XYZ file of C-alpha atoms in Angstrom:
536
model
C -19.153 22.121 -21.188
C -17.632 24.660 -18.776
C -13.741 24.038 -18.201
C -12.701 25.669 -14.747
C -9.518 26.382 -13.333
C -6.091 28.093 -13.293
C -4.383 25.711 -15.568
C -6.473 23.839 -18.040
C -4.735 20.979 -20.165
C -4.762 21.500 -23.768
C -5.643 17.730 -24.342
C -9.287 17.890 -23.108
C -11.281 15.037 -21.717
C -12.482 14.331 -25.356
C -9.406 12.442 -25.519
C -10.552 10.131 -22.504
C -13.976 9.687 -24.270
C -15.753 11.984 -22.082
C -18.219 14.454 -23.543
C -21.535 16.515 -22.604
C -19.934 17.202 -19.054
C -21.654 19.884 -17.112
C -18.334 21.261 -16.048
C -14.681 20.034 -15.641
C -12.518 21.583 -12.808
C -8.933 21.362 -13.696
C -5.862 20.931 -11.479
C -7.870 22.706 -8.422
C -5.700 23.849 -5.462
C -6.501 22.552 -1.949
C -8.362 25.580 -0.752
C -10.473 25.587 -3.748
C -11.040 21.883 -3.610
C -12.302 22.408 -0.058
C -14.523 24.918 -1.125
C -16.184 22.549 -3.510
C -16.436 19.505 -1.112
C -17.998 21.625 1.392
C -20.488 23.375 -0.795
C -21.580 20.101 -2.410
C -22.237 18.658 1.125
C -19.508 15.845 0.538
C -17.377 16.496 4.042
C -17.155 17.706 7.169
C -14.490 20.161 8.563
C -12.539 18.920 11.816
C -10.556 21.521 14.294
C -7.306 22.061 13.087
C -8.504 22.183 9.571
C -8.734 18.305 8.185
C -11.396 17.307 5.817
C -13.278 14.360 6.909
C -14.903 12.152 4.393
C -17.284 8.950 4.723
C -17.220 6.070 2.333
C -20.398 4.276 3.242
C -20.331 0.680 3.086
C -16.900 0.234 1.311
C -14.374 1.468 3.817
C -11.627 -0.708 2.492
C -10.482 -2.090 -0.867
C -12.964 -4.534 -2.613
C -10.328 -7.340 -4.039
C -12.958 -9.406 -5.148
C -14.519 -6.633 -7.449
C -11.117 -5.818 -9.325
C -10.654 -7.233 -12.751
C -8.139 -6.934 -15.665
C -9.015 -6.779 -19.073
C -7.668 -9.886 -21.006
C -6.069 -8.545 -23.834
C -3.480 -9.531 -26.591
C -0.610 -7.285 -25.638
C -0.638 -8.324 -21.939
C -2.424 -11.414 -21.426
C 1.011 -13.721 -21.433
C 2.694 -11.503 -18.913
C 0.035 -11.703 -16.409
C -0.578 -14.037 -13.708
C -4.222 -15.017 -13.827
C -5.867 -16.555 -11.152
C -7.808 -15.172 -8.071
C -5.967 -11.870 -7.823
C -5.684 -11.191 -11.257
C -9.222 -12.121 -12.615
C -9.610 -11.712 -16.225
C -12.508 -9.654 -17.713
C -13.465 -9.938 -21.560
C -12.441 -6.900 -23.321
C -16.090 -6.414 -24.624
C -17.223 -6.235 -20.835
C -14.796 -3.869 -20.082
C -15.991 -1.357 -23.141
C -19.742 -2.143 -21.928
C -18.920 -0.714 -18.397
C -16.520 2.233 -19.903
C -19.738 2.890 -22.169
C -22.027 3.028 -19.302
C -19.727 5.351 -17.134
C -19.535 7.816 -20.108
C -23.370 7.780 -20.198
C -23.455 8.310 -16.341
C -20.982 11.309 -16.289
C -22.649 13.238 -19.073
C -24.455 16.509 -17.649
C -22.567 15.977 -14.182
C -19.518 17.846 -13.211
C -16.028 16.264 -12.897
C -12.695 16.980 -11.157
C -9.298 16.391 -12.797
C -5.833 16.333 -11.488
C -3.155 15.632 -13.576
C -0.291 14.033 -11.780
C 3.083 12.016 -12.059
C 3.776 8.662 -10.302
C 7.483 8.170 -9.736
C 10.027 10.514 -8.228
C 12.808 9.429 -10.861
C 12.017 11.472 -14.188
C 13.610 8.520 -15.767
C 10.691 6.014 -14.765
C 7.858 8.536 -14.020
C 3.975 7.744 -15.404
C 1.836 10.617 -16.375
C -1.547 9.992 -14.745
C -4.907 11.901 -15.065
C -7.527 11.263 -12.381
C -11.093 11.976 -13.108
C -13.512 12.175 -10.207
C -16.713 12.473 -9.656
C -16.327 14.122 -6.200
C -14.083 17.129 -5.202
C -12.535 14.940 -2.123
C -11.252 12.372 -4.361
C -9.368 15.010 -6.493
C -7.586 16.285 -3.293
C -7.026 12.876 -2.210
C -5.206 12.376 -5.705
C -3.549 15.653 -5.406
C -2.099 14.592 -1.965
C -1.121 11.446 -3.131
C 0.491 11.781 -6.473
C 3.362 14.006 -7.689
C 2.338 17.452 -8.603
C 3.616 18.458 -12.476
C 5.033 22.170 -12.646
C 2.666 24.901 -14.342
C 4.274 24.445 -17.636
C 3.837 20.377 -17.531
C 0.193 20.727 -16.372
C -0.542 23.125 -19.898
C 0.910 20.354 -22.221
C 0.092 17.415 -19.810
C -0.589 13.925 -22.114
C -1.359 11.119 -19.904
C 0.162 7.744 -19.932
C -2.707 6.290 -18.142
C -6.147 7.641 -17.164
C -8.404 6.764 -13.747
C -11.757 7.497 -14.121
C -13.563 7.088 -10.803
C -17.304 7.325 -10.297
C -18.801 6.046 -6.820
C -22.449 6.908 -8.222
C -22.260 4.518 -10.796
C -22.932 1.315 -9.897
C -22.726 -2.065 -12.102
C -25.471 -4.683 -12.915
C -23.830 -7.991 -12.202
C -25.894 -10.062 -14.206
C -25.523 -7.723 -17.324
C -21.950 -6.487 -16.835
C -20.123 -9.699 -15.730
C -19.032 -8.200 -12.276
C -19.295 -10.006 -8.827
C -21.193 -6.918 -7.433
C -22.201 -3.520 -7.937
C -18.749 -2.350 -7.268
C -16.201 -2.514 -9.703
C -12.579 -1.600 -10.558
C -11.189 -2.663 -13.784
C -7.780 -2.082 -15.619
C -7.033 -1.934 -19.177
C -3.171 -2.344 -20.133
C -4.250 -1.640 -23.784
C -6.773 1.242 -23.603
C -4.495 2.504 -20.737
C -7.428 3.153 -18.513
C -8.731 2.425 -15.246
C -12.331 2.778 -14.340
C -13.392 2.476 -10.973
C -17.406 2.483 -9.909
C -19.628 2.008 -6.956
C -17.317 2.464 -4.183
C -15.917 6.042 -2.689
C -13.042 4.490 -0.761
C -10.132 6.488 -2.144
C -7.397 3.779 -1.864
C -8.879 2.301 -4.900
C -7.433 5.256 -6.860
C -3.840 4.850 -5.255
C -3.753 1.234 -5.677
C -4.660 0.812 -9.421
C -1.855 3.078 -10.206
C 0.388 0.985 -7.978
C -0.812 -2.169 -9.873
C -0.326 -0.351 -13.189
C 3.283 0.156 -12.296
C 4.154 -3.112 -10.791
C 3.200 -4.346 -14.612
C 5.189 -2.078 -16.507
C 8.288 -1.548 -14.439
C 9.977 -5.068 -14.372
C 10.138 -4.839 -17.978
C 12.538 -1.797 -17.599
C 14.479 -3.775 -14.738
C 13.044 -1.940 -11.904
C 11.687 -3.547 -8.963
C 8.345 -2.124 -7.886
C 7.740 -2.820 -4.006
C 4.928 -2.266 -1.502
C 7.522 -0.751 0.936
C 8.343 2.575 2.803
C 11.564 4.127 2.467
C 14.156 6.292 4.738
C 17.665 7.588 4.874
C 19.972 7.736 7.650
C 22.807 10.196 8.575
C 25.253 7.983 6.564
C 23.044 8.446 3.591
C 22.296 4.701 4.341
C 18.751 3.725 2.626
C 16.510 1.145 4.236
C 13.168 -0.079 2.723
C 10.548 -1.575 4.819
C 8.212 -4.055 3.384
C 4.841 -5.085 4.996
C 1.089 -4.946 4.611
C -1.416 -2.611 6.183
C -1.317 -2.649 10.099
C 2.284 -3.831 10.326
C 3.980 -0.480 11.230
C 5.395 0.344 7.518
C 4.030 4.061 7.985
C 4.837 4.397 11.533
C 8.343 2.861 11.271
C 9.808 4.745 8.493
C 8.398 8.063 9.874
C 11.614 8.009 12.358
C 12.603 11.637 13.267
C 16.085 10.649 13.046
C 15.869 9.770 9.588
C 14.917 11.369 6.105
C 11.549 9.833 4.899
C 11.522 8.798 0.976
C 8.081 7.737 1.200
C 5.577 5.350 3.176
C 4.029 2.736 0.793
C 5.167 2.499 -2.828
C 8.897 2.391 -4.353
C 10.814 1.425 -7.243
C 14.478 -0.086 -7.101
C 16.385 0.782 -10.291
C 20.251 0.374 -11.091
C 20.511 4.137 -9.779
C 18.502 3.180 -6.226
C 15.308 3.734 -4.647
C 12.589 6.349 -5.871
C 9.227 6.948 -4.333
C 6.054 6.501 -6.764
C 4.055 8.786 -4.694
C 3.840 12.574 -3.451
C 1.851 11.762 -0.196
C 1.093 9.271 2.686
C -1.961 7.162 3.248
C -1.569 6.459 7.030
C -3.979 4.154 9.076
C -4.904 6.121 12.111
C -6.847 4.219 14.254
C -5.610 4.602 17.867
C -3.279 6.783 16.692
C -0.627 7.697 19.539
C 0.462 11.170 19.545
C 3.613 10.256 21.836
C 4.526 7.209 19.619
C 3.799 8.650 16.205
C 3.989 12.477 16.607
C 4.580 13.148 13.074
C 1.406 11.508 11.618
C -0.611 12.403 14.638
C 0.049 15.953 13.795
C -0.734 15.532 10.091
C -4.482 14.364 11.112
C -4.946 18.031 12.517
C -3.804 20.122 9.563
C -5.505 22.023 6.490
C -5.101 19.943 3.512
C -5.353 16.274 5.063
C -8.236 14.187 4.012
C -9.579 11.868 6.956
C -11.313 8.938 5.826
C -14.232 7.189 8.140
C -12.647 9.164 11.257
C -15.256 9.478 13.989
C -16.089 12.917 15.269
C -17.053 13.508 19.013
C -20.656 14.127 18.974
C -20.847 17.307 21.227
C -17.330 18.937 20.573
C -16.939 17.698 16.877
C -13.249 16.923 17.820
C -11.435 14.251 16.038
C -11.990 10.571 17.963
C -9.070 8.691 16.768
C -9.736 5.957 18.926
C -13.140 5.450 17.958
C -13.894 2.470 15.467
C -17.345 3.480 14.578
C -17.182 3.652 10.966
C -14.038 0.849 10.397
C -10.708 -0.306 11.695
C -9.455 1.129 8.674
C -9.448 4.931 9.349
C -7.040 6.815 7.031
C -5.186 10.090 6.747
C -4.080 11.250 3.207
C -1.629 14.336 3.564
C 1.305 15.430 1.301
C 4.618 14.181 2.162
C 6.111 17.610 3.105
C 3.646 17.500 6.184
C 6.269 14.898 7.807
C 8.985 17.503 9.182
C 12.032 15.557 7.864
C 11.324 14.493 4.118
C 13.159 13.889 1.219
C 13.228 16.584 -1.366
C 13.860 14.291 -3.965
C 11.951 11.384 -3.218
C 15.035 9.211 -4.119
C 17.893 7.424 -2.465
C 20.652 5.125 -3.153
C 20.793 1.592 -3.019
C 19.199 -0.089 0.267
C 22.092 -1.080 2.825
C 19.194 -2.833 4.683
C 15.754 -4.355 4.021
C 13.331 -4.780 6.669
C 10.389 -7.417 6.110
C 7.636 -6.610 8.731
C 4.956 -9.066 9.963
C 2.342 -8.850 12.323
C 2.375 -12.327 13.548
C -0.962 -13.390 14.936
C 0.512 -16.585 16.170
C 2.812 -14.787 18.595
C 5.549 -17.290 17.917
C 8.025 -15.427 15.657
C 10.859 -13.343 17.001
C 10.725 -9.750 17.214
C 13.577 -9.240 14.977
C 15.905 -11.628 13.238
C 18.373 -11.781 10.408
C 18.044 -13.411 7.182
C 20.273 -14.717 4.844
C 19.630 -13.856 1.096
C 18.127 -17.116 0.252
C 15.670 -16.696 3.159
C 15.088 -13.165 2.142
C 13.688 -14.401 -0.928
C 11.701 -17.212 0.581
C 10.024 -14.848 3.241
C 9.629 -12.523 0.466
C 7.735 -14.988 -1.668
C 5.799 -16.204 1.407
C 4.861 -12.562 2.506
C 3.390 -13.891 6.136
C 1.386 -11.524 8.120
C -1.816 -11.272 9.473
C -4.465 -9.352 7.737
C -5.809 -6.433 10.042
C -9.517 -5.908 10.480
C -11.134 -3.397 8.223
C -8.544 -3.148 5.578
C -10.582 -5.153 3.172
C -14.334 -5.628 2.587
C -15.417 -8.957 4.283
C -13.047 -9.556 7.040
C -14.305 -9.713 10.782
C -12.815 -7.815 13.850
C -9.947 -10.186 14.489
C -6.749 -10.453 12.683
C -6.294 -13.386 10.151
C -3.294 -15.049 9.456
C -2.477 -15.143 5.915
C 0.476 -15.152 3.099
C 0.446 -12.501 0.889
C 3.286 -12.763 -1.750
C 5.552 -10.038 -2.168
C 3.906 -8.271 0.762
C 1.482 -6.832 -1.740
C -0.299 -9.577 -3.517
C -3.139 -7.882 -4.664
C -1.366 -5.418 -6.518
C 1.102 -7.574 -8.497
C -0.121 -8.678 -12.254
C 3.082 -10.752 -12.759
C 3.996 -13.883 -11.495
C 5.219 -13.628 -7.931
C 8.485 -15.190 -9.078
C 9.434 -12.258 -11.351
C 9.547 -10.060 -8.374
C 11.540 -12.266 -6.073
C 13.959 -12.859 -8.874
C 14.415 -9.456 -9.087
C 14.763 -8.930 -5.223
C 17.505 -11.543 -5.018
C 19.569 -10.060 -7.918
C 19.584 -6.548 -6.878
C 20.430 -7.970 -3.155
C 23.338 -9.884 -4.598
C 24.660 -7.065 -6.743
C 24.292 -4.500 -3.754
C 25.093 -6.854 -0.766
C 21.903 -5.442 1.270
C 21.494 -6.808 4.773
C 17.699 -8.262 5.531
C 15.755 -8.331 8.738
C 12.291 -9.990 9.743
C 10.595 -7.798 12.142
C 7.215 -9.009 14.088
C 5.252 -6.144 14.897
C 2.423 -8.527 15.956
C 1.750 -10.539 18.997
C 4.131 -11.615 21.933
C 3.349 -13.496 24.878
C 0.824 -15.669 23.338
C -1.293 -15.603 20.279
C -3.985 -13.166 19.522
C -6.543 -12.864 22.110
C -4.368 -14.162 24.870
C -0.864 -12.203 24.274
C -0.326 -8.571 23.191
C 0.921 -6.572 20.432
C 4.844 -5.807 20.485
C 6.017 -2.495 22.609
C 6.304 0.284 19.615
C 9.377 1.415 21.613
C 11.030 -2.048 21.483
C 10.421 -2.743 17.841
C 11.940 1.119 17.139
C 14.885 0.424 19.354
C 15.616 -3.020 17.448
C 14.700 -1.425 13.895
C 17.516 1.349 14.819
C 20.046 -1.040 16.052
C 19.641 -3.055 12.930
C 20.063 0.114 10.810
C 22.866 1.399 12.485
C 24.902 -2.060 12.286
C 25.095 -2.554 16.033
C 23.185 -6.060 16.008
C 25.971 -7.452 13.686
C 28.204 -7.409 16.755
C 25.966 -9.385 18.994
C 25.769 -13.269 19.191
C 23.011 -14.473 17.118
C 21.147 -17.977 17.321
C 19.259 -19.957 14.946
C 15.539 -20.295 15.824
C 14.755 -23.791 16.327
C 11.574 -23.823 14.511
C 11.881 -21.104 11.880
C 15.693 -21.277 11.187
C 16.347 -17.396 11.115
C 19.135 -16.118 13.304
C 17.884 -14.311 16.427
C 20.176 -11.448 18.068
C 21.004 -12.501 21.575
C 20.996 -9.000 22.619
C 19.829 -5.475 21.611
C 20.350 -2.033 23.034
C 16.929 -0.661 25.180
C 15.347 -3.934 24.868
C 14.808 -6.383 27.841
C 16.618 -10.018 26.814
C 13.221 -12.269 27.410
C 11.637 -9.852 24.637
C 13.927 -11.224 22.049
C 13.128 -14.849 22.822
C 9.369 -15.411 22.021
C 9.158 -18.555 23.816
C 10.108 -16.558 27.051
C 7.300 -14.499 26.837
C 4.763 -17.394 26.954
C 3.727 -18.455 30.314
C 2.582 -21.780 28.936
C 5.673 -23.349 27.049
C 4.194 -26.246 25.371
C 1.205 -24.102 24.009
C 3.782 -22.007 22.273
C 5.456 -25.332 20.996
C 2.310 -26.329 19.636
C 1.362 -23.128 17.982
C 4.934 -22.892 16.756
C 4.592 -26.071 14.983
C 1.099 -25.029 13.594
C 2.638 -22.229 11.893
C 5.573 -23.966 10.504
C 2.826 -26.341 8.740
C 1.412 -23.394 7.311
C 4.612 -22.189 5.835
C 5.438 -25.310 4.330
C 2.068 -25.784 2.818
C 1.995 -22.277 1.311
C 5.253 -22.397 -0.166
C 4.734 -25.677 -2.324
C 2.996 -23.196 -5.055
C 6.582 -21.617 -5.327
C 8.969 -24.627 -5.400
C 9.040 -24.946 -9.176
C 10.082 -21.415 -9.441
C 13.050 -21.175 -7.148
C 16.568 -22.790 -7.226
C 17.861 -25.276 -4.746
C 19.047 -22.804 -2.373
C 16.086 -21.206 -1.316
C 14.076 -24.620 -1.074
C 16.809 -25.490 1.572
C 16.206 -22.113 3.250
C 12.457 -22.812 3.495
C 10.387 -23.522 6.822
C 9.217 -26.864 7.238
C 7.305 -28.965 9.710
C 9.380 -30.842 12.041
C 9.245 -34.505 11.562
């Protein structure tokens, strides 16, 4: 086997159980990875310099193909069920042997990375991929060690990704030919049968979500930024709720756009890059992200190109609604040098309400914050997962990231409540979804209005206006906000058919009530009292 690269780690791939490879390309730079990806016809180059890759049938995550090996050291701490599906260790070992055999005689690309900007909680991750463009994705998304760190790099976990290897469900115990397997005992992730790069990123997030609570660090599916007064804000939300867009605010310093930890020192980013959804991206409303889509070093997934000019067509959902851009954090002009911030002064929970009845912004008490964190109400946006249709689907994703949480949701919610109590953080629920009617009748919130409301909340000015308890949902709704028409703040006022609004609101309260029954045994009386219930 040939080892190729400027910095080849002393700890070879034999420690990961890989041998008889054709060549291993170690820690290649972005230009070198461009050369390899183009030479191997893996990608297309777009005007401006971005690299465009297509992932075939898998244009989003495959949640039904994710498994965790049931092992003695971790099995009692994992919330087994539909999200965390158990796989027998011998099944994991069988697929690992299959991957070892598949990679023999092939080239692989290695990126040695860190996950976690705070050195006290950092995870060293080795990402081994079959294709060059996935190696560039890993280089973009994780933190890059120094030259000396690369020489003596010792991975805490290894991710091996081979899209060309497909499972045999009957023999391997999987649900399809695609698989994403995690073994905490082997400290190994295996990904096969899918080229969607997000599986690499989210598998590392899932590992941190398992490891960090035992060290009193709350792992969070959120973006984070810092204001001029050194005030940190975090934004919880699933894909399509505006988490990346709202945190990339030119008036504040970006810490990160998707995954963070909250320790006794404050907030720190897990990543070194952004993975932004770019379908119908607006150069005026989202200028920082738009500029990144036209830069050398950016990886674009499933973005359509104009058939004549070859120019990017960000409005075109030809391949999927879930078009993505992966780029280093420093492509955003106002980004933190350290990836760290103090304790959050404000917590924003984002929801894309497909029913169009939640207020565009409301303040939550600490007990309401724990309730909404456990509920995680939003709408899944088309294309972010395999099998979703073209319309958003109302859903409850606990902790605003249920697919990535190996432990019971009450563990994370309890930690959030404790940290809010210790720091006095304020919490806001922001609806970036529909207004004037439910999906198909109303329209999405104006992003300019949402930005104005969030800025007012973070600046503290909403604390100076009258608040009114919402009659259906109970949260406190501001009666005025700078740069936002008063009628926008009252969701019912935006509906032409008021009786239809009342019926729809009652329907949603029932959904909230039914969903929360699963968590009632794990919360105190104060959180139960803050719960949304259907009117009698």
